[in-house]
């Protein structure tokens, strides 16, 4: 029997398939807007008279450690990979703080304050706890997680009990955490306006193995803590009754209440768990990157950047982790771009564009849905006329 010829694929077929994929996959939307952000940045670099290839060389150097020296010889330095991961870790954890709240129908702008609460607790414990190997840093990390959970849980309690807006409450709690941090840290004996006395080596997250593996980078045990956080986030949201009730609360509080779910308890728990992730970020920076406590002069913006990370990652475990790696890559590439005569502000422009394009996702979907409805209307009109059925306009 002769083989049936496959129908030729028309441009409209390709367009429809792209539209179907675009409306059905949040991941594809994120990939598209990231690519669009890099495309716009490439055009900007070309407009100001610089070579766009320098930006991509810097990014490749950060991600792979491969670069060329002045003699145009290829060299490999894994230190760049280690520092990329160091920059990404707090972004991933603060991204989880925002993402966890979003999945429960809340908007956690307070990850910065929860991060500072965790950082402050970790520093206090690292300085005052006896220098017992392993136990010292475990207690410091748990203290940071508890401090972040407390700071987020307070907001969740007021939201559940008194219907206080979590947006307003978390903004105020950010400033309270920051000034409390300065008051408490400056009162540590031996502290000045910049730093505290050094931690004992037993209280830090420093990992000689990871440092040697990445050519003496600052990569520490916080890498394993972050991987554990990714797994815990996924398990809670996908494999537990708590995650189901939290997601149900986020989708429809009234339906969840009539379904027997304790909405108020879920709101408080969600904000506490979100704060715990940000508190862990504080510990990862204070104990993993520095050997002494710091007196913050301003917000470090990890919590605010975490909002963008969660948006790009669609508030999923894997997506948020990948978005954190993306933003960490851009931050790590800044000095390398500058060395290639590319303004470091380009990375901030890329991150801003990605967030703007992600925020326009709803508008893009509405436009696509409108196009699909128009196509369906145009397709149905000839059929209606063929059967003498009046169209909607004629009716």
XYZ file of N, CA and C in Angstrom, residues 232-333:
306
model
N 13.508 19.574 50.930
C 12.468 19.761 51.951
C 11.301 20.565 51.386
N 11.607 21.614 50.631
C 10.548 22.423 50.028
C 9.675 21.553 49.128
N 10.315 20.751 48.286
C 9.568 19.892 47.366
C 8.733 18.867 48.127
N 9.298 18.256 49.152
C 8.580 17.237 49.926
C 7.372 17.851 50.618
N 7.561 19.002 51.255
C 6.452 19.631 51.975
C 5.311 19.954 51.019
N 5.653 20.547 49.884
C 4.615 21.000 48.974
C 3.937 19.862 48.210
N 4.653 18.794 47.935
C 4.116 17.756 47.055
C 3.784 16.438 47.739
N 4.350 16.182 48.894
C 4.222 14.850 49.470
C 3.639 14.819 50.882
N 3.177 15.940 51.400
C 2.667 15.946 52.774
C 1.254 16.525 52.834
N 0.537 16.169 53.886
C -0.795 16.738 54.108
C -0.698 18.221 54.396
N 0.392 18.633 55.081
C 0.580 20.052 55.351
C 0.679 20.834 54.046
N 1.469 20.319 53.101
C 1.604 21.003 51.823
C 0.291 21.098 51.072
N -0.498 20.009 51.127
C -1.800 20.019 50.456
C -2.708 21.072 51.070
N -2.741 21.139 52.396
C -3.615 22.108 53.060
C -3.134 23.534 52.822
N -1.810 23.727 52.742
C -1.288 25.060 52.465
C -1.659 25.499 51.055
N -1.518 24.591 50.078
C -1.868 24.934 48.706
C -3.370 25.167 48.565
N -4.159 24.374 49.273
C -5.613 24.566 49.232
C -5.991 25.917 49.825
N -5.306 26.302 50.897
C -5.563 27.607 51.497
C -5.206 28.721 50.529
N -4.116 28.536 49.811
C -3.695 29.551 48.858
C -4.649 29.684 47.686
N -5.223 28.572 47.241
C -6.122 28.602 46.093
C -7.476 29.212 46.442
N -8.011 28.849 47.599
C -9.315 29.379 48.003
C -9.488 29.170 49.504
N -9.349 30.246 50.262
C -9.423 30.142 51.722
C -10.794 29.665 52.192
N -11.864 30.172 51.556
C -13.217 29.793 51.983
C -13.476 28.315 51.721
N -13.077 27.833 50.536
C -13.269 26.418 50.226
C -12.443 25.548 51.161
N -11.229 25.986 51.481
C -10.392 25.225 52.400
C -11.023 25.158 53.783
N -11.605 26.282 54.229
C -12.245 26.314 55.551
C -13.434 25.350 55.603
N -14.259 25.374 54.558
C -15.419 24.477 54.547
C -15.011 23.030 54.315
N -13.800 22.836 53.835
C -13.293 21.478 53.689
C -12.652 20.938 54.951
N -12.705 21.704 56.036
C -12.183 21.233 57.314
C -10.727 21.595 57.561
N -10.167 22.478 56.746
C -8.771 22.885 56.916
C -8.713 24.119 57.811
N -7.783 24.126 58.764
C -7.617 25.251 59.667
C -6.843 26.350 58.943
N -7.554 27.297 58.401
C -6.944 28.334 57.578
C -5.995 29.205 58.400
N -6.425 29.629 59.596
C -5.594 30.507 60.418
C -4.272 29.835 60.795
N -4.344 28.562 61.168
C -3.121 27.835 61.522
C -2.199 27.695 60.315
N -2.794 27.491 59.142
C -1.987 27.352 57.923
C -1.294 28.657 57.554
N -1.981 29.776 57.727
C -1.371 31.069 57.424
C -0.172 31.318 58.332
N -0.338 31.055 59.619
C 0.764 31.239 60.570
C 1.918 30.298 60.260
N 1.587 29.031 59.985
C 2.627 28.046 59.677
C 3.367 28.400 58.397
N 2.630 28.869 57.385
C 3.256 29.207 56.109
C 4.262 30.330 56.268
N 3.900 31.363 56.993
C 4.822 32.485 57.188
C 6.011 32.074 58.062
N 5.776 31.184 59.017
C 6.884 30.718 59.861
C 7.878 29.899 59.042
N 7.369 29.004 58.200
C 8.260 28.184 57.370
C 8.988 29.062 56.345
N 8.265 30.031 55.784
C 8.911 30.966 54.853
C 10.046 31.709 55.550
N 9.791 32.149 56.777
C 10.837 32.825 57.542
C 12.003 31.924 57.862
N 11.729 30.637 58.067
C 12.809 29.687 58.366
C 13.786 29.574 57.199
N 13.268 29.569 55.968
C 14.151 29.524 54.795
C 15.041 30.770 54.742
N 14.453 31.952 54.996
C 15.247 33.183 54.974
C 16.253 33.197 56.121
N 15.863 32.662 57.292
C 16.800 32.576 58.411
C 17.987 31.697 58.084
N 17.738 30.598 57.367
C 18.832 29.730 56.926
C 19.752 30.478 55.964
N 19.188 31.342 55.131
C 20.018 32.167 54.243
C 20.936 33.070 55.054
N 20.408 33.636 56.146
C 21.239 34.467 57.011
C 22.395 33.705 57.603
N 22.136 32.467 58.015
C 23.212 31.629 58.573
C 24.223 31.254 57.498
N 23.751 30.987 56.288
C 24.658 30.571 55.207
C 25.645 31.675 54.856
N 25.198 32.928 54.961
C 26.095 34.049 54.657
C 26.991 34.367 55.851
N 26.401 34.480 57.042
C 27.185 34.908 58.201
C 28.219 33.868 58.620
N 27.874 32.589 58.535
C 28.788 31.536 58.982
C 29.556 30.900 57.833
N 29.044 31.019 56.619
C 29.680 30.350 55.492
C 30.642 31.211 54.710
N 30.397 32.533 54.697
C 31.210 33.432 53.885
C 32.224 34.190 54.732
N 31.855 34.521 55.984
C 32.709 35.330 56.846
C 33.155 34.533 58.064
N 34.282 34.943 58.624
C 34.801 34.311 59.848
C 34.561 35.188 61.062
N 33.787 36.232 60.913
C 33.461 37.154 62.004
C 32.053 37.685 61.770
N 31.460 38.216 62.806
C 30.137 38.803 62.662
C 30.215 40.201 62.085
N 29.192 40.570 61.338
C 29.168 41.891 60.716
C 28.074 42.751 61.322
N 28.332 44.053 61.358
C 27.325 45.026 61.751
C 26.815 45.653 60.456
N 25.615 45.292 60.060
C 25.088 45.740 58.775
C 24.851 47.248 58.788
N 25.289 47.915 57.735
C 25.054 49.356 57.592
C 23.789 49.640 56.794
N 23.294 48.643 56.072
C 22.084 48.799 55.269
C 21.555 47.406 54.928
N 20.409 47.353 54.292
C 19.880 46.075 53.818
C 20.834 45.479 52.778
N 20.975 44.160 52.801
C 21.819 43.492 51.809
C 21.029 43.051 50.578
N 19.688 43.182 50.660
C 18.788 42.989 49.509
C 18.658 41.544 49.045
N 19.151 40.581 49.804
C 18.923 39.185 49.428
C 17.432 38.858 49.476
N 16.755 39.375 50.489
C 15.324 39.102 50.610
C 14.522 39.715 49.482
N 14.881 40.924 49.079
C 14.165 41.580 47.980
C 14.475 40.893 46.654
N 15.729 40.495 46.451
C 16.064 39.749 45.232
C 15.352 38.397 45.208
N 15.080 37.852 46.391
C 14.370 36.582 46.467
C 12.973 36.658 45.883
N 12.359 37.844 45.928
C 11.037 38.016 45.322
C 11.126 37.770 43.818
N 12.149 38.356 43.198
C 12.342 38.164 41.757
C 12.676 36.713 41.437
N 13.483 36.081 42.282
C 13.852 34.679 42.073
C 12.611 33.789 42.094
N 11.732 34.024 43.062
C 10.506 33.221 43.147
C 9.598 33.457 41.951
N 9.515 34.693 41.482
C 8.683 34.995 40.316
C 9.190 34.266 39.074
N 10.492 34.347 38.854
C 11.061 33.691 37.675
C 10.953 32.176 37.799
N 11.104 31.654 39.012
C 11.044 30.209 39.236
C 9.653 29.648 39.387
N 8.605 30.498 39.212
C 7.205 30.044 39.307
C 6.879 29.420 40.656
N 7.671 29.771 41.686
C 7.441 29.315 43.064
C 7.496 27.800 43.208
N 8.203 27.123 42.314
C 8.416 25.681 42.438
C 9.815 25.431 42.993
N 10.058 24.225 43.472
C 11.354 23.911 44.074
C 12.476 24.007 43.052
N 12.334 23.277 41.940
C 13.379 23.269 40.930
C 13.485 24.614 40.227
N 12.347 25.208 39.893
C 12.361 26.484 39.186
C 13.010 27.587 40.004
N 12.695 27.649 41.292
C 13.283 28.681 42.152
C 14.775 28.463 42.317
N 15.202 27.209 42.438
C 16.629 26.917 42.545
C 17.371 27.347 41.279
N 16.803 27.052 40.116
C 17.443 27.445 38.854
C 17.463 28.961 38.697
N 16.388 29.622 39.104
C 16.349 31.083 39.015
C 17.392 31.701 39.942
N 17.571 31.113 41.126
C 18.601 31.595 42.034
C 19.992 31.448 41.442
N 20.225 30.331 40.759
C 21.516 30.130 40.082
C 21.703 31.153 38.962
N 20.632 31.478 38.250
C 20.708 32.470 37.177
C 21.097 33.842 37.728
N 20.396 34.282 38.777
C 20.682 35.595 39.339
C 22.056 35.618 40.007
N 22.441 34.509 40.648
C 23.776 34.430 41.226
C 24.852 34.494 40.157
N 24.588 33.880 39.024
C 25.522 33.928 37.897
C 25.714 35.364 37.418
N 24.619 36.107 37.299
C 24.707 37.488 36.830
C 25.475 38.357 37.817
N 25.244 38.145 39.113
C 25.971 38.923 40.120
C 27.460 38.592 40.095
N 27.790 37.318 39.935
C 29.196 36.917 39.900
C 29.897 37.404 38.643
N 29.134 37.583 37.565
C 29.726 37.998 36.290
C 29.990 39.495 36.221
